[in-house]
Amino acid sequence: MRVTTIHHACVGVTDERTTLIVDPGTLCSAPLDGVDAVLVTHRHSDHLDPAALTAALDRGVPVCPPTRPTVSRPTRCCGQPGPAGRSASAPST
């Protein structure tokens, strides 16, 4: 596995089969073409670029948003029902 700092908070994580981009905010110049998934840790603009995430979703890239997503669409990654019907992105209590 290789972890690469792309810009500010944006990090790429790759292995032989998968590429994950973490926090592709407005300061990140990494294209989201060819990535397998995107993870956003929180809603600051340096970690989240709504236009880039919407484009990724349009291409079918799974996007795991923070608990209260700015992107107002269902994703294929987080938010799926988990144990006891809780969302996978919901904090456990």
PDB file of C-alpha atoms in Angstrom:
ATOM      1  CA  MET A   1       0.000   0.000   0.000  1.00  0.00           C
ATOM      2  CA  ARG A   2       1.178   3.507  -0.810  1.00  0.00           C
ATOM      3  CA  VAL A   3      -0.077   6.759   0.749  1.00  0.00           C
ATOM      4  CA  THR A   4       0.660   9.951  -1.180  1.00  0.00           C
ATOM      5  CA  THR A   5       0.063  13.532  -0.094  1.00  0.00           C
ATOM      6  CA  ILE A   6      -1.525  15.267  -3.066  1.00  0.00           C
ATOM      7  CA  HIS A   7      -2.213  18.729  -1.671  1.00  0.00           C
ATOM      8  CA  HIS A   8      -3.013  20.101   1.771  1.00  0.00           C
ATOM      9  CA  ALA A   9      -5.566  17.614   3.198  1.00  0.00           C
ATOM     10  CA  CYS A  10      -5.924  15.542   0.025  1.00  0.00           C
ATOM     11  CA  VAL A  11      -4.310  12.105   0.203  1.00  0.00           C
ATOM     12  CA  GLY A  12      -4.232   9.201  -2.225  1.00  0.00           C
ATOM     13  CA  VAL A  13      -4.128   5.617  -0.986  1.00  0.00           C
ATOM     14  CA  THR A  14      -3.303   2.928  -3.541  1.00  0.00           C
ATOM     15  CA  ASP A  15      -2.488  -0.740  -3.688  1.00  0.00           C
ATOM     16  CA  GLU A  16      -2.236  -3.164  -6.581  1.00  0.00           C
ATOM     17  CA  ARG A  17      -5.984  -3.037  -7.298  1.00  0.00           C
ATOM     18  CA  THR A  18      -7.566   0.010  -5.661  1.00  0.00           C
ATOM     19  CA  THR A  19      -7.182   3.787  -5.566  1.00  0.00           C
ATOM     20  CA  LEU A  20      -8.856   5.816  -2.806  1.00  0.00           C
ATOM     21  CA  ILE A  21      -8.778   9.599  -2.596  1.00  0.00           C
ATOM     22  CA  VAL A  22      -9.343  11.148   0.840  1.00  0.00           C
ATOM     23  CA  ASP A  23     -10.593  14.740   1.208  1.00  0.00           C
ATOM     24  CA  PRO A  24     -10.492  16.060  -2.367  1.00  0.00           C
ATOM     25  CA  GLY A  25     -11.317  19.641  -1.404  1.00  0.00           C
ATOM     26  CA  THR A  26     -11.208  22.832  -3.385  1.00  0.00           C
ATOM     27  CA  LEU A  27      -7.407  23.020  -2.955  1.00  0.00           C
ATOM     28  CA  CYS A  28      -6.859  19.515  -4.357  1.00  0.00           C
ATOM     29  CA  SER A  29      -5.831  19.328  -7.978  1.00  0.00           C
ATOM     30  CA  ALA A  30      -6.087  15.533  -8.228  1.00  0.00           C
ATOM     31  CA  PRO A  31      -8.519  14.388 -10.893  1.00  0.00           C
ATOM     32  CA  LEU A  32     -11.080  11.921  -9.601  1.00  0.00           C
ATOM     33  CA  ASP A  33     -11.050  10.034 -12.917  1.00  0.00           C
ATOM     34  CA  GLY A  34      -9.937   6.469 -12.405  1.00  0.00           C
ATOM     35  CA  VAL A  35     -10.353   6.398  -8.629  1.00  0.00           C
ATOM     36  CA  ASP A  36     -12.269   3.524  -7.056  1.00  0.00           C
ATOM     37  CA  ALA A  37     -13.731   5.489  -4.138  1.00  0.00           C
ATOM     38  CA  VAL A  38     -13.653   8.857  -2.389  1.00  0.00           C
ATOM     39  CA  LEU A  39     -13.711   9.470   1.368  1.00  0.00           C
ATOM     40  CA  VAL A  40     -14.564  12.879   2.848  1.00  0.00           C
ATOM     41  CA  THR A  41     -13.777  13.291   6.540  1.00  0.00           C
ATOM     42  CA  HIS A  42     -15.611  16.583   7.175  1.00  0.00           C
ATOM     43  CA  ARG A  43     -17.349  19.491   5.481  1.00  0.00           C
ATOM     44  CA  HIS A  44     -14.676  22.199   5.294  1.00  0.00           C
ATOM     45  CA  SER A  45     -14.028  23.418   1.749  1.00  0.00           C
ATOM     46  CA  ASP A  46     -10.380  22.336   1.916  1.00  0.00           C
ATOM     47  CA  HIS A  47     -11.647  18.750   2.396  1.00  0.00           C
ATOM     48  CA  LEU A  48     -14.795  18.793   0.259  1.00  0.00           C
ATOM     49  CA  ASP A  49     -15.466  20.063  -3.252  1.00  0.00           C
ATOM     50  CA  PRO A  50     -19.185  19.501  -3.996  1.00  0.00           C
ATOM     51  CA  ALA A  51     -18.747  19.921  -7.764  1.00  0.00           C
ATOM     52  CA  ALA A  52     -15.957  17.314  -7.927  1.00  0.00           C
ATOM     53  CA  LEU A  53     -17.945  14.883  -5.767  1.00  0.00           C
ATOM     54  CA  THR A  54     -21.062  15.312  -7.869  1.00  0.00           C
ATOM     55  CA  ALA A  55     -19.024  14.615 -11.018  1.00  0.00           C
ATOM     56  CA  ALA A  56     -17.559  11.499  -9.367  1.00  0.00           C
ATOM     57  CA  LEU A  57     -21.048  10.285  -8.407  1.00  0.00           C
ATOM     58  CA  ASP A  58     -22.213  10.884 -11.984  1.00  0.00           C
ATOM     59  CA  ARG A  59     -19.438   8.518 -13.132  1.00  0.00           C
ATOM     60  CA  GLY A  60     -20.503   5.889 -10.583  1.00  0.00           C
ATOM     61  CA  VAL A  61     -17.618   6.397  -8.162  1.00  0.00           C
ATOM     62  CA  PRO A  62     -18.654   5.550  -4.570  1.00  0.00           C
ATOM     63  CA  VAL A  63     -18.385   8.580  -2.295  1.00  0.00           C
ATOM     64  CA  CYS A  64     -18.342   8.199   1.490  1.00  0.00           C
ATOM     65  CA  PRO A  65     -19.429  11.593   2.835  1.00  0.00           C
ATOM     66  CA  PRO A  66     -19.217  12.931   6.374  1.00  0.00           C
ATOM     67  CA  THR A  67     -22.204  12.267   8.649  1.00  0.00           C
ATOM     68  CA  ARG A  68     -24.097  15.296   7.334  1.00  0.00           C
ATOM     69  CA  PRO A  69     -23.237  15.303   3.629  1.00  0.00           C
ATOM     70  CA  THR A  70     -23.227  18.413   1.491  1.00  0.00           C
ATOM     71  CA  VAL A  71     -23.796  16.223  -1.548  1.00  0.00           C
ATOM     72  CA  SER A  72     -27.520  15.591  -1.328  1.00  0.00           C
ATOM     73  CA  ARG A  73     -27.606  12.278  -3.174  1.00  0.00           C
ATOM     74  CA  PRO A  74     -27.471   8.716  -1.957  1.00  0.00           C
ATOM     75  CA  THR A  75     -24.065   7.099  -2.234  1.00  0.00           C
ATOM     76  CA  ARG A  76     -23.023   3.518  -2.828  1.00  0.00           C
ATOM     77  CA  CYS A  77     -20.588   3.440   0.086  1.00  0.00           C
ATOM     78  CA  CYS A  78     -21.645   4.899   3.409  1.00  0.00           C
ATOM     79  CA  GLY A  79     -25.166   5.265   4.658  1.00  0.00           C
ATOM     80  CA  GLN A  80     -26.150   1.663   3.970  1.00  0.00           C
ATOM     81  CA  PRO A  81     -28.136   0.027   6.758  1.00  0.00           C
ATOM     82  CA  GLY A  82     -25.878  -1.641   9.283  1.00  0.00           C
ATOM     83  CA  PRO A  83     -26.525  -3.687  12.403  1.00  0.00           C
ATOM     84  CA  ALA A  84     -29.846  -2.923  14.082  1.00  0.00           C
ATOM     85  CA  GLY A  85     -30.841  -0.750  11.119  1.00  0.00           C
ATOM     86  CA  ARG A  86     -28.304   1.965  11.934  1.00  0.00           C
ATOM     87  CA  SER A  87     -26.600   3.793   9.106  1.00  0.00           C
ATOM     88  CA  ALA A  88     -22.982   2.820   8.495  1.00  0.00           C
ATOM     89  CA  SER A  89     -22.050   6.502   8.860  1.00  0.00           C
ATOM     90  CA  ALA A  90     -23.982   7.030  12.112  1.00  0.00           C
ATOM     91  CA  PRO A  91     -21.918   7.254  15.255  1.00  0.00           C
ATOM     92  CA  SER A  92     -22.434   4.395  17.676  1.00  0.00           C
ATOM     93  CA  THR A  93     -23.947   5.245  21.021  1.00  0.00           C
TER      94      THR A  93
END
